[in-house]
Tab-separated table of N, CA, C and O in Angstrom:
chain	number	residue	atom	x	y	z
Z	1	THR	N	-91.183	120.775	-17.540
Z	1	THR	CA	-90.177	119.641	-17.994
Z	1	THR	C	-89.403	119.168	-17.020
Z	1	THR	O	-89.341	119.661	-16.056
Z	2	SER	N	-88.741	117.972	-17.549
Z	2	SER	CA	-87.942	117.327	-16.540
Z	2	SER	C	-86.929	116.737	-17.410
Z	2	SER	O	-87.189	116.190	-18.432
Z	3	GLU	N	-85.588	116.697	-16.938
Z	3	GLU	CA	-84.467	115.984	-17.512
Z	3	GLU	C	-84.715	114.433	-17.236
Z	3	GLU	O	-85.145	114.159	-16.055
Z	4	SER	N	-84.236	113.668	-18.020
Z	4	SER	CA	-84.397	112.240	-17.994
Z	4	SER	C	-83.031	111.519	-17.911
Z	4	SER	O	-82.010	112.237	-18.606
Z	5	THR	N	-82.916	110.563	-17.272
Z	5	THR	CA	-81.463	109.633	-17.456
Z	5	THR	C	-81.402	108.926	-18.781
Z	5	THR	O	-80.219	108.792	-19.244
Z	6	GLU	N	-82.365	108.939	-19.438
Z	6	GLU	CA	-82.389	108.049	-20.757
Z	6	GLU	C	-82.966	109.055	-21.961
Z	6	GLU	O	-83.524	110.004	-21.742
Z	7	THR	N	-82.624	108.885	-23.069
Z	7	THR	CA	-82.906	109.666	-24.176
Z	7	THR	C	-84.322	108.978	-24.749
Z	7	THR	O	-84.430	107.770	-24.957
Z	8	ALA	N	-85.178	109.825	-24.902
Z	8	ALA	CA	-86.372	109.626	-25.454
Z	8	ALA	C	-86.377	109.793	-27.008
Z	8	ALA	O	-86.042	110.841	-27.399
Z	9	THR	N	-86.916	108.813	-27.938
Z	9	THR	CA	-86.911	108.919	-29.315
Z	9	THR	C	-88.109	108.530	-29.996
Z	9	THR	O	-88.683	107.505	-29.659
Z	10	ALA	N	-88.503	109.375	-30.906
Z	10	ALA	CA	-89.721	108.994	-31.743
Z	10	ALA	C	-89.450	109.827	-32.959
Z	10	ALA	O	-89.128	110.805	-33.177
Z	11	CYS	N	-89.786	109.062	-34.209
Z	11	CYS	CA	-89.781	109.517	-35.511
Z	11	CYS	C	-88.350	110.378	-35.966
Z	11	CYS	O	-88.426	111.419	-36.306
Z	12	GLY	N	-87.356	109.867	-35.335
Z	12	GLY	CA	-86.040	110.300	-35.630
Z	12	GLY	C	-85.589	111.548	-34.866
Z	12	GLY	O	-84.675	112.303	-34.925
Z	13	MET	N	-86.403	111.783	-33.878
Z	13	MET	CA	-86.246	112.897	-33.020
Z	13	MET	C	-85.893	112.450	-31.552
Z	13	MET	O	-86.725	111.476	-31.078
Z	14	SER	N	-85.008	112.879	-30.810
Z	14	SER	CA	-84.489	112.650	-29.676
Z	14	SER	C	-84.373	113.890	-28.464
Z	14	SER	O	-84.005	114.888	-29.072
Z	15	SER	N	-84.501	113.315	-27.276
Z	15	SER	CA	-84.501	114.495	-26.217
Z	15	SER	C	-84.252	113.783	-24.907
Z	15	SER	O	-84.924	112.714	-24.698
Z	16	THR	N	-83.432	114.306	-24.107
Z	16	THR	CA	-83.293	113.879	-22.926
Z	16	THR	C	-84.452	114.569	-21.851
Z	16	THR	O	-84.501	114.102	-20.649
Z	17	ARG	N	-85.231	115.436	-22.426
Z	17	ARG	CA	-86.377	116.004	-21.683
Z	17	ARG	C	-87.526	115.414	-22.019
Z	17	ARG	O	-87.903	114.911	-23.200
Z	18	VAL	N	-88.212	115.089	-20.915
Z	18	VAL	CA	-89.556	114.690	-21.104
Z	18	VAL	C	-90.648	115.487	-20.447
Z	18	VAL	O	-90.236	116.371	-19.574
Z	19	PHE	N	-91.822	115.380	-20.635
Z	19	PHE	CA	-92.909	116.248	-20.095
Z	19	PHE	C	-93.405	115.808	-18.807
Z	19	PHE	O	-93.546	114.595	-18.617
Z	20	ARG	N	-93.432	116.725	-17.998
Z	20	ARG	CA	-94.147	116.526	-16.574
Z	20	ARG	C	-94.874	117.921	-16.176
Z	20	ARG	O	-94.227	118.990	-16.375
Z	21	ASN	N	-95.946	117.618	-15.892
Z	21	ASN	CA	-96.717	118.787	-15.533
Z	21	ASN	C	-96.280	119.436	-14.206
Z	21	ASN	O	-95.445	118.914	-13.561
Z	22	TRP	N	-96.764	120.570	-13.929
Z	22	TRP	CA	-96.195	121.462	-12.628
Z	22	TRP	C	-96.620	120.531	-11.395
Z	22	TRP	O	-95.773	120.698	-10.337
Z	23	ALA	N	-97.775	120.020	-11.336
Z	23	ALA	CA	-97.930	119.140	-10.082
Z	23	ALA	C	-97.315	117.799	-10.056
Z	23	ALA	O	-97.380	116.957	-9.054
Z	24	GLY	N	-96.745	117.237	-11.180
Z	24	GLY	CA	-96.073	116.020	-11.142
Z	24	GLY	C	-97.142	115.032	-11.424
Z	24	GLY	O	-96.775	113.741	-11.320
Z	25	THR	N	-98.441	115.185	-11.559
Z	25	THR	CA	-99.550	114.080	-11.897
Z	25	THR	C	-99.369	113.633	-13.199
Z	25	THR	O	-100.114	112.491	-13.477
Z	26	VAL	N	-98.896	114.447	-14.246
Z	26	VAL	CA	-99.031	113.860	-15.515
Z	26	VAL	C	-97.643	113.772	-16.101
Z	26	VAL	O	-96.955	114.782	-16.093
Z	27	ARG	N	-97.139	112.832	-16.482
Z	27	ARG	CA	-95.807	112.591	-16.969
Z	27	ARG	C	-95.747	111.693	-18.381
Z	27	ARG	O	-96.431	110.902	-18.341
Z	28	THR	N	-94.780	111.953	-19.110
Z	28	THR	CA	-94.703	111.111	-20.517
Z	28	THR	C	-93.217	110.693	-20.544
Z	28	THR	O	-92.199	111.490	-20.094
Z	29	ASP	N	-93.001	109.685	-21.214
Z	29	ASP	CA	-91.549	109.326	-21.610
Z	29	ASP	C	-91.453	109.608	-22.898
Z	29	ASP	O	-90.364	108.891	-23.566
Z	30	HIS	N	-92.064	110.332	-23.662
Z	30	HIS	CA	-92.057	110.767	-25.167
Z	30	HIS	C	-90.987	111.887	-25.243
Z	30	HIS	O	-91.016	112.609	-24.353
Z	31	PRO	N	-90.292	111.948	-26.235
Z	31	PRO	CA	-89.331	113.301	-26.365
Z	31	PRO	C	-90.193	114.453	-26.383
Z	31	PRO	O	-91.107	114.719	-27.077
Z	32	LEU	N	-89.768	115.453	-25.674
Z	32	LEU	CA	-90.144	116.740	-25.599
Z	32	LEU	C	-89.175	117.749	-26.276
Z	32	LEU	O	-88.060	117.749	-26.090
Z	33	ILE	N	-89.802	118.140	-27.373
Z	33	ILE	CA	-88.992	119.044	-28.263
Z	33	ILE	C	-89.390	120.386	-28.169
Z	33	ILE	O	-90.568	120.798	-28.079
Z	34	MET	N	-88.321	121.298	-27.976
Z	34	MET	CA	-88.716	122.843	-28.156
Z	34	MET	C	-87.952	123.579	-28.947
Z	34	MET	O	-86.929	123.918	-29.070
Z	35	PRO	N	-88.869	123.879	-30.072
Z	35	PRO	CA	-88.355	124.583	-31.284
Z	35	PRO	C	-88.002	126.053	-30.682
Z	35	PRO	O	-88.724	126.690	-30.103
Z	36	LYS	N	-87.162	126.703	-31.537
Z	36	LYS	CA	-86.820	128.133	-31.053
Z	36	LYS	C	-87.329	129.258	-32.077
Z	36	LYS	O	-87.348	130.220	-31.895
Z	37	ASP	N	-87.689	128.608	-33.336
Z	37	ASP	CA	-88.270	129.389	-34.382
Z	37	ASP	C	-89.076	128.802	-35.333
Z	37	ASP	O	-89.310	127.422	-35.156
Z	38	ASP	N	-89.606	129.333	-36.525
Z	38	ASP	CA	-90.488	128.913	-37.469
Z	38	ASP	C	-89.943	127.659	-38.169
Z	38	ASP	O	-90.481	126.522	-38.191
Z	39	ALA	N	-88.623	127.687	-38.561
Z	39	ALA	CA	-88.013	126.800	-39.146
Z	39	ALA	C	-87.684	125.487	-38.430
Z	39	ALA	O	-87.965	124.344	-39.012
Z	40	GLU	N	-87.394	125.548	-37.188
Z	40	GLU	CA	-87.224	124.320	-36.283
Z	40	GLU	C	-88.743	123.660	-36.167
Z	40	GLU	O	-88.786	122.499	-36.206
Z	41	LEU	N	-89.664	124.568	-35.983
Z	41	LEU	CA	-91.022	124.057	-35.847
Z	41	LEU	C	-91.504	123.400	-37.171
Z	41	LEU	O	-92.092	122.069	-36.962
Z	42	LYS	N	-91.468	123.923	-38.199
Z	42	LYS	CA	-91.728	123.185	-39.462
Z	42	LYS	C	-91.111	121.850	-39.524
Z	42	LYS	O	-91.451	120.923	-39.993
Z	43	SER	N	-89.812	121.982	-39.389
Z	43	SER	CA	-88.854	120.760	-39.360
Z	43	SER	C	-89.436	119.632	-38.503
Z	43	SER	O	-89.469	118.408	-38.994
Z	44	ILE	N	-89.744	119.914	-37.212
Z	44	ILE	CA	-90.400	118.896	-36.331
Z	44	ILE	C	-91.788	118.296	-36.922
Z	44	ILE	O	-91.864	117.238	-36.832
Z	45	LEU	N	-92.536	119.269	-37.415
Z	45	LEU	CA	-93.991	118.891	-37.931
Z	45	LEU	C	-93.701	117.870	-39.099
Z	45	LEU	O	-94.446	117.041	-39.245
Z	46	GLN	N	-92.764	118.253	-39.950
Z	46	GLN	CA	-92.370	117.480	-41.265
Z	46	GLN	C	-91.892	116.095	-40.924
Z	46	GLN	O	-92.343	115.150	-41.414
Z	47	LYS	N	-90.933	116.108	-39.890
Z	47	LYS	CA	-90.346	114.744	-39.391
Z	47	LYS	C	-91.549	113.832	-38.817
Z	47	LYS	O	-91.660	112.745	-39.065
Z	48	ALA	N	-92.429	114.666	-37.922
Z	48	ALA	CA	-93.518	113.827	-37.486
Z	48	ALA	C	-94.522	113.196	-38.560
Z	48	ALA	O	-94.809	112.068	-38.557
Z	49	SER	N	-94.831	114.129	-39.487
Z	49	SER	CA	-95.696	113.779	-40.406
Z	49	SER	C	-95.117	112.458	-41.257
Z	49	SER	O	-95.815	111.386	-41.493
Z	50	ALA	N	-93.814	112.581	-41.475
Z	50	ALA	CA	-93.146	111.422	-42.525
Z	50	ALA	C	-92.810	110.204	-41.759
Z	50	ALA	O	-93.149	109.225	-42.288
Z	51	GLY	N	-92.873	110.398	-40.317
Z	51	GLY	CA	-92.705	109.240	-39.499
Z	51	GLY	C	-93.830	108.765	-39.182
Z	51	GLY	O	-93.933	107.650	-38.341
Z	52	GLY	N	-95.023	109.266	-39.297
Z	52	GLY	CA	-96.384	108.921	-38.705
Z	52	GLY	C	-96.329	109.095	-37.240
Z	52	GLY	O	-97.267	108.376	-36.576
Z	53	CYS	N	-95.915	110.119	-36.933
Z	53	CYS	CA	-95.911	110.357	-35.261
Z	53	CYS	C	-97.079	111.199	-35.133
Z	53	CYS	O	-97.535	112.162	-35.942
Z	54	THR	N	-97.645	111.291	-33.858
Z	54	THR	CA	-98.730	112.194	-33.487
Z	54	THR	C	-97.889	113.134	-32.695
Z	54	THR	O	-96.994	112.997	-31.856
Z	55	VAL	N	-98.364	114.661	-33.004
Z	55	VAL	CA	-97.599	115.654	-32.308
Z	55	VAL	C	-98.709	116.091	-31.085
Z	55	VAL	O	-99.848	116.465	-31.420
Z	56	ARG	N	-98.042	116.149	-29.905
Z	56	ARG	CA	-98.846	116.588	-28.659
Z	56	ARG	C	-98.390	117.957	-28.211
Z	56	ARG	O	-97.299	117.837	-28.025
Z	57	PRO	N	-99.288	118.885	-27.840
Z	57	PRO	CA	-98.847	119.979	-27.331
Z	57	PRO	C	-98.593	120.149	-25.671
Z	57	PRO	O	-99.474	119.199	-25.179
Z	58	ALA	N	-97.656	120.625	-25.355
Z	58	ALA	CA	-97.366	120.666	-23.998
Z	58	ALA	C	-97.594	122.350	-23.441
Z	58	ALA	O	-97.022	123.148	-24.124
Z	59	GLY	N	-98.599	122.229	-22.499
Z	59	GLY	CA	-99.012	123.694	-22.071
Z	59	GLY	C	-97.834	124.322	-21.206
Z	59	GLY	O	-96.982	123.573	-20.652
Z	60	SER	N	-97.919	125.492	-20.961
Z	60	SER	CA	-96.730	126.124	-20.155
Z	60	SER	C	-97.051	125.981	-18.581
Z	60	SER	O	-96.214	126.070	-17.638
Z	61	GLY	N	-98.416	125.703	-18.365
Z	61	GLY	CA	-98.780	125.529	-16.819
Z	61	GLY	C	-99.780	124.299	-16.593
Z	61	GLY	O	-99.489	123.658	-15.861
Z	62	HIS	N	-100.804	124.460	-17.552
Z	62	HIS	CA	-101.778	123.331	-17.397
Z	62	HIS	C	-101.928	122.440	-18.745
Z	62	HIS	O	-102.035	123.065	-19.730
Z	63	SER	N	-101.701	121.204	-18.397
Z	63	SER	CA	-101.753	120.204	-19.574
Z	63	SER	C	-102.632	118.947	-18.962
Z	63	SER	O	-102.121	118.363	-18.137
Z	64	ALA	N	-103.830	118.946	-19.434
Z	64	ALA	CA	-104.650	117.844	-18.970
Z	64	ALA	C	-104.294	116.531	-19.258
Z	64	ALA	O	-103.533	116.517	-20.454
Z	65	ALA	N	-104.460	115.415	-18.311
Z	65	ALA	CA	-104.154	114.087	-18.806
Z	65	ALA	C	-104.730	113.571	-19.959
Z	65	ALA	O	-105.912	113.949	-20.193
Z	66	GLY	N	-103.913	113.072	-20.867
Z	66	GLY	CA	-104.562	112.506	-22.008
Z	66	GLY	C	-104.053	113.568	-23.227
Z	66	GLY	O	-103.979	112.817	-24.380
Z	67	VAL	N	-104.139	114.744	-23.128
Z	67	VAL	CA	-103.593	115.627	-24.170
Z	67	VAL	C	-102.229	115.495	-24.390
Z	67	VAL	O	-101.915	115.372	-25.542
Z	68	VAL	N	-101.357	115.293	-23.331
Z	68	VAL	CA	-99.860	115.078	-23.714
Z	68	VAL	C	-99.583	113.712	-24.002
Z	68	VAL	O	-98.457	113.154	-24.239
Z	69	ALA	N	-100.696	112.744	-23.923
Z	69	ALA	CA	-100.405	111.244	-24.164
Z	69	ALA	C	-99.350	110.734	-23.090
Z	69	ALA	O	-98.323	110.202	-23.454
Z	70	GLU	N	-99.748	110.619	-21.799
Z	70	GLU	CA	-98.824	110.168	-20.845
Z	70	GLU	C	-98.534	108.610	-20.871
Z	70	GLU	O	-97.927	108.115	-20.195
Z	71	GLU	N	-99.439	108.010	-21.573
Z	71	GLU	CA	-99.304	106.461	-21.711
Z	71	GLU	C	-98.036	105.987	-22.372
Z	71	GLU	O	-97.867	106.445	-23.614
Z	72	SER	N	-97.295	105.425	-21.746
Z	72	SER	CA	-96.023	104.997	-22.501
Z	72	SER	C	-96.306	103.726	-23.408
Z	72	SER	O	-95.497	103.535	-24.188
Z	73	THR	N	-97.452	103.338	-23.747
Z	73	THR	CA	-97.809	102.422	-24.553
Z	73	THR	C	-97.570	102.891	-26.152
Z	73	THR	O	-97.472	102.170	-27.122
Z	74	GLN	N	-97.918	104.265	-26.189
Z	74	GLN	CA	-97.757	104.846	-27.263
Z	74	GLN	C	-96.390	105.411	-27.685
Z	74	GLN	O	-95.839	106.072	-27.062
Z	75	SER	N	-95.614	104.590	-28.824
Z	75	SER	CA	-94.381	104.913	-29.109
Z	75	SER	C	-94.073	105.956	-30.275
Z	75	SER	O	-93.188	106.246	-30.409
Z	76	ASN	N	-95.145	106.214	-30.966
Z	76	ASN	CA	-94.963	107.239	-31.899
Z	76	ASN	C	-95.537	108.672	-31.757
Z	76	ASN	O	-96.360	109.317	-32.462
Z	77	VAL	N	-95.340	109.246	-30.540
Z	77	VAL	CA	-95.584	110.426	-30.052
Z	77	VAL	C	-94.463	111.533	-29.769
Z	77	VAL	O	-93.447	110.923	-29.175
Z	78	VAL	N	-94.587	112.584	-30.270
Z	78	VAL	CA	-93.548	113.736	-29.962
Z	78	VAL	C	-94.374	114.762	-29.265
Z	78	VAL	O	-95.467	115.267	-29.799
Z	79	VAL	N	-93.830	115.171	-28.171
Z	79	VAL	CA	-94.193	116.339	-27.440
Z	79	VAL	C	-93.785	117.682	-27.749
Z	79	VAL	O	-92.411	117.760	-27.679
Z	80	VAL	N	-94.389	118.681	-28.127
Z	80	VAL	CA	-93.884	119.891	-28.639
Z	80	VAL	C	-94.282	121.045	-27.508
Z	80	VAL	O	-95.326	121.261	-27.166
Z	81	SER	N	-93.255	121.619	-27.050
Z	81	SER	CA	-93.530	122.713	-26.170
Z	81	SER	C	-92.883	124.136	-27.058
Z	81	SER	O	-91.834	124.005	-27.404
Z	82	LEU	N	-93.753	125.063	-26.976
Z	82	LEU	CA	-93.341	126.353	-27.500
Z	82	LEU	C	-92.745	127.445	-26.489
Z	82	LEU	O	-92.587	128.461	-26.738
Z	83	VAL	N	-92.249	126.794	-25.391
Z	83	VAL	CA	-91.843	127.817	-24.481
Z	83	VAL	C	-90.565	128.462	-24.895
Z	83	VAL	O	-90.108	129.597	-24.342
Z	84	GLU	N	-89.719	128.059	-25.677
Z	84	GLU	CA	-88.470	128.680	-26.185
Z	84	GLU	C	-88.646	129.338	-27.630
Z	84	GLU	O	-87.935	129.836	-28.242
Z	85	TYR	N	-89.872	129.305	-28.010
Z	85	TYR	CA	-90.226	129.576	-29.433
Z	85	TYR	C	-90.390	131.259	-29.661
Z	85	TYR	O	-91.063	131.873	-28.736
Z	86	ALA	N	-89.844	131.794	-30.724
Z	86	ALA	CA	-90.068	132.982	-31.098
Z	86	ALA	C	-90.506	133.143	-32.468
Z	86	ALA	O	-89.871	132.719	-33.393
Z	87	PRO	N	-91.644	133.650	-32.670
Z	87	PRO	CA	-92.132	133.754	-34.293
Z	87	PRO	C	-91.428	134.697	-35.035
Z	87	PRO	O	-91.075	135.737	-34.452
Z	88	SER	N	-91.285	134.414	-36.206
Z	88	SER	CA	-90.467	135.278	-37.077
Z	88	SER	C	-91.447	136.350	-37.644
Z	88	SER	O	-90.879	137.430	-38.015
Z	89	ASP	N	-92.760	136.289	-37.572
Z	89	ASP	CA	-93.710	137.264	-38.050
Z	89	ASP	C	-93.819	138.434	-37.052
Z	89	ASP	O	-94.153	138.085	-35.825
Z	90	ARG	N	-93.481	139.581	-37.271
Z	90	ARG	CA	-93.518	140.714	-36.077
Z	90	ARG	C	-94.851	140.824	-35.575
Z	90	ARG	O	-94.912	141.360	-34.331
Z	91	ASP	N	-95.808	140.709	-36.466
Z	91	ASP	CA	-97.140	140.788	-35.860
Z	91	ASP	C	-97.675	139.808	-34.627
Z	91	ASP	O	-98.495	140.049	-34.018
Z	92	TRP	N	-96.921	138.809	-34.660
Z	92	TRP	CA	-97.160	137.696	-33.747
Z	92	TRP	C	-96.026	137.529	-32.590
Z	92	TRP	O	-96.139	136.806	-31.853
Z	93	ALA	N	-95.079	138.487	-32.546
Z	93	ALA	CA	-93.883	138.477	-31.712
Z	93	ALA	C	-94.125	139.092	-30.355
Z	93	ALA	O	-93.219	138.857	-29.636
Z	94	ALA	N	-95.033	140.059	-30.241
Z	94	ALA	CA	-95.384	140.531	-29.084
Z	94	ALA	C	-96.760	140.498	-28.617
Z	94	ALA	O	-97.708	140.412	-29.509
Z	95	VAL	N	-97.062	140.545	-27.265
Z	95	VAL	CA	-98.455	140.764	-26.763
Z	95	VAL	C	-99.166	142.029	-27.280
Z	95	VAL	O	-98.434	143.049	-27.348
Z	96	ASP	N	-100.302	141.812	-27.936
Z	96	ASP	CA	-100.779	143.238	-28.739
Z	96	ASP	C	-102.470	143.193	-28.281
Z	96	ASP	O	-103.237	142.144	-28.693
Z	97	LEU	N	-102.764	144.199	-28.112
Z	97	LEU	CA	-104.210	144.532	-27.714
Z	97	LEU	C	-104.795	144.609	-29.042
Z	97	LEU	O	-104.416	145.857	-29.641
Z	98	VAL	N	-105.607	143.935	-29.549
Z	98	VAL	CA	-106.222	144.138	-31.063
Z	98	VAL	C	-107.355	144.838	-31.092
Z	98	VAL	O	-107.571	145.883	-31.797
Z	99	ALA	N	-108.263	144.696	-29.961
Z	99	ALA	CA	-109.456	145.510	-30.095
Z	99	ALA	C	-109.930	145.453	-28.484
Z	99	ALA	O	-109.768	144.606	-27.871
Z	100	SER	N	-110.717	146.455	-28.099
Z	100	SER	CA	-111.139	146.464	-27.088
Z	100	SER	C	-112.579	147.516	-27.041
Z	100	SER	O	-112.699	148.372	-27.786
Z	101	GLY	N	-113.450	147.209	-26.224
Z	101	GLY	CA	-114.873	147.880	-26.018
Z	101	GLY	C	-115.744	147.376	-25.057
Z	101	GLY	O	-115.789	146.129	-24.742
Z	102	GLY	N	-116.102	148.325	-24.132
Z	102	GLY	CA	-116.822	147.914	-22.956
Z	102	GLY	C	-115.993	146.858	-21.957
Z	102	GLY	O	-114.816	147.336	-21.492
Z	103	ASP	N	-116.479	145.688	-21.738
Z	103	ASP	CA	-115.966	144.911	-20.790
Z	103	ASP	C	-115.231	143.710	-21.474
Z	103	ASP	O	-114.689	142.799	-20.937
Z	104	GLU	N	-115.126	143.761	-22.848
Z	104	GLU	CA	-114.372	142.802	-23.528
Z	104	GLU	C	-113.169	143.477	-24.201
Z	104	GLU	O	-113.060	144.695	-24.528
Z	105	ALA	N	-112.116	142.490	-24.488
Z	105	ALA	CA	-111.084	142.815	-25.194
Z	105	ALA	C	-110.485	141.566	-26.071
Z	105	ALA	O	-110.842	140.291	-25.651
Z	106	THR	N	-109.684	141.858	-27.108
Z	106	THR	CA	-109.111	140.668	-27.939
Z	106	THR	C	-107.752	141.178	-27.914
Z	106	THR	O	-107.206	142.120	-28.277
Z	107	VAL	N	-106.985	139.987	-27.433
Z	107	VAL	CA	-105.356	140.079	-27.407
Z	107	VAL	C	-104.825	139.000	-28.118
Z	107	VAL	O	-105.447	138.046	-28.537
Z	108	ARG	N	-103.781	139.317	-28.840
Z	108	ARG	CA	-102.999	138.565	-29.675
Z	108	ARG	C	-101.655	138.213	-28.961
Z	108	ARG	O	-100.899	139.124	-28.545
Z	109	ILE	N	-101.395	136.962	-28.845
Z	109	ILE	CA	-100.135	136.687	-27.968
Z	109	ILE	C	-99.468	135.640	-28.810
Z	109	ILE	O	-99.988	134.949	-29.495
Z	110	PRO	N	-98.237	135.656	-28.749
Z	110	PRO	CA	-97.271	134.733	-29.324
Z	110	PRO	C	-97.344	133.221	-28.620
Z	110	PRO	O	-97.548	133.071	-27.629
Z	111	GLY	N	-97.129	132.418	-29.681
Z	111	GLY	CA	-96.990	131.017	-29.018
Z	111	GLY	C	-96.053	130.781	-28.018
Z	111	GLY	O	-94.955	131.537	-28.148
Z	112	GLY	N	-96.140	129.941	-27.152
Z	112	GLY	CA	-95.323	129.671	-25.927
Z	112	GLY	C	-95.419	130.936	-25.038
Z	112	GLY	O	-94.913	130.652	-23.895
Z	113	SER	N	-96.368	131.822	-24.994
Z	113	SER	CA	-96.486	132.613	-24.106
Z	113	SER	C	-97.135	132.171	-22.590
Z	113	SER	O	-97.995	131.457	-22.905
Z	114	THR	N	-96.689	132.483	-21.645
Z	114	THR	CA	-97.284	132.053	-20.328
Z	114	THR	C	-98.119	133.016	-19.809
Z	114	THR	O	-98.171	134.280	-20.267
Z	115	GLN	N	-99.263	132.776	-18.913
Z	115	GLN	CA	-100.134	133.594	-18.324
Z	115	GLN	C	-99.272	134.783	-17.736
Z	115	GLN	O	-99.689	136.028	-17.727
Z	116	LEU	N	-98.014	134.490	-16.985
Z	116	LEU	CA	-97.362	135.642	-16.523
Z	116	LEU	C	-96.875	136.594	-17.363
Z	116	LEU	O	-97.033	137.799	-17.017
Z	117	LYS	N	-96.437	136.187	-18.526
Z	117	LYS	CA	-95.989	137.129	-19.626
Z	117	LYS	C	-97.295	138.146	-19.882
Z	117	LYS	O	-97.164	139.157	-20.240
Z	118	LEU	N	-98.368	137.325	-20.146
Z	118	LEU	CA	-99.588	138.056	-20.527
Z	118	LEU	C	-100.071	139.114	-19.520
Z	118	LEU	O	-100.380	140.301	-19.982
Z	119	TYR	N	-99.994	138.868	-18.167
Z	119	TYR	CA	-100.315	139.827	-17.186
Z	119	TYR	C	-99.320	140.849	-16.955
Z	119	TYR	O	-99.527	141.854	-16.139
Z	120	ALA	N	-98.061	140.782	-17.371
Z	120	ALA	CA	-96.909	141.767	-17.150
Z	120	ALA	C	-97.362	143.017	-17.705
Z	120	ALA	O	-97.982	143.174	-18.830
């Protein structure tokens, strides 16, 4: 993410943060919203739906061009990052090894988790 000198607005949501990938090759001028909990995430999704906005996910490290909609010609886009998000459901609040056997494992991780957090 990066701070902008201007405020980006879409569907009644504003932010001085815009998305920029780690390499700086993908950038958008759409508002980057970072919900902290389920209530904020629900509110963002409701506002986007009511305003006819498209919600684009921002990855914590890799976000391919086009996924975050870096084209400034689209004015009805809100970019959502779960980097500050903490789920209210305890079952999804921590990294959890769900099943393992042989060379395979199934892991449940909370939204907004980074690879670094997963490997820790």
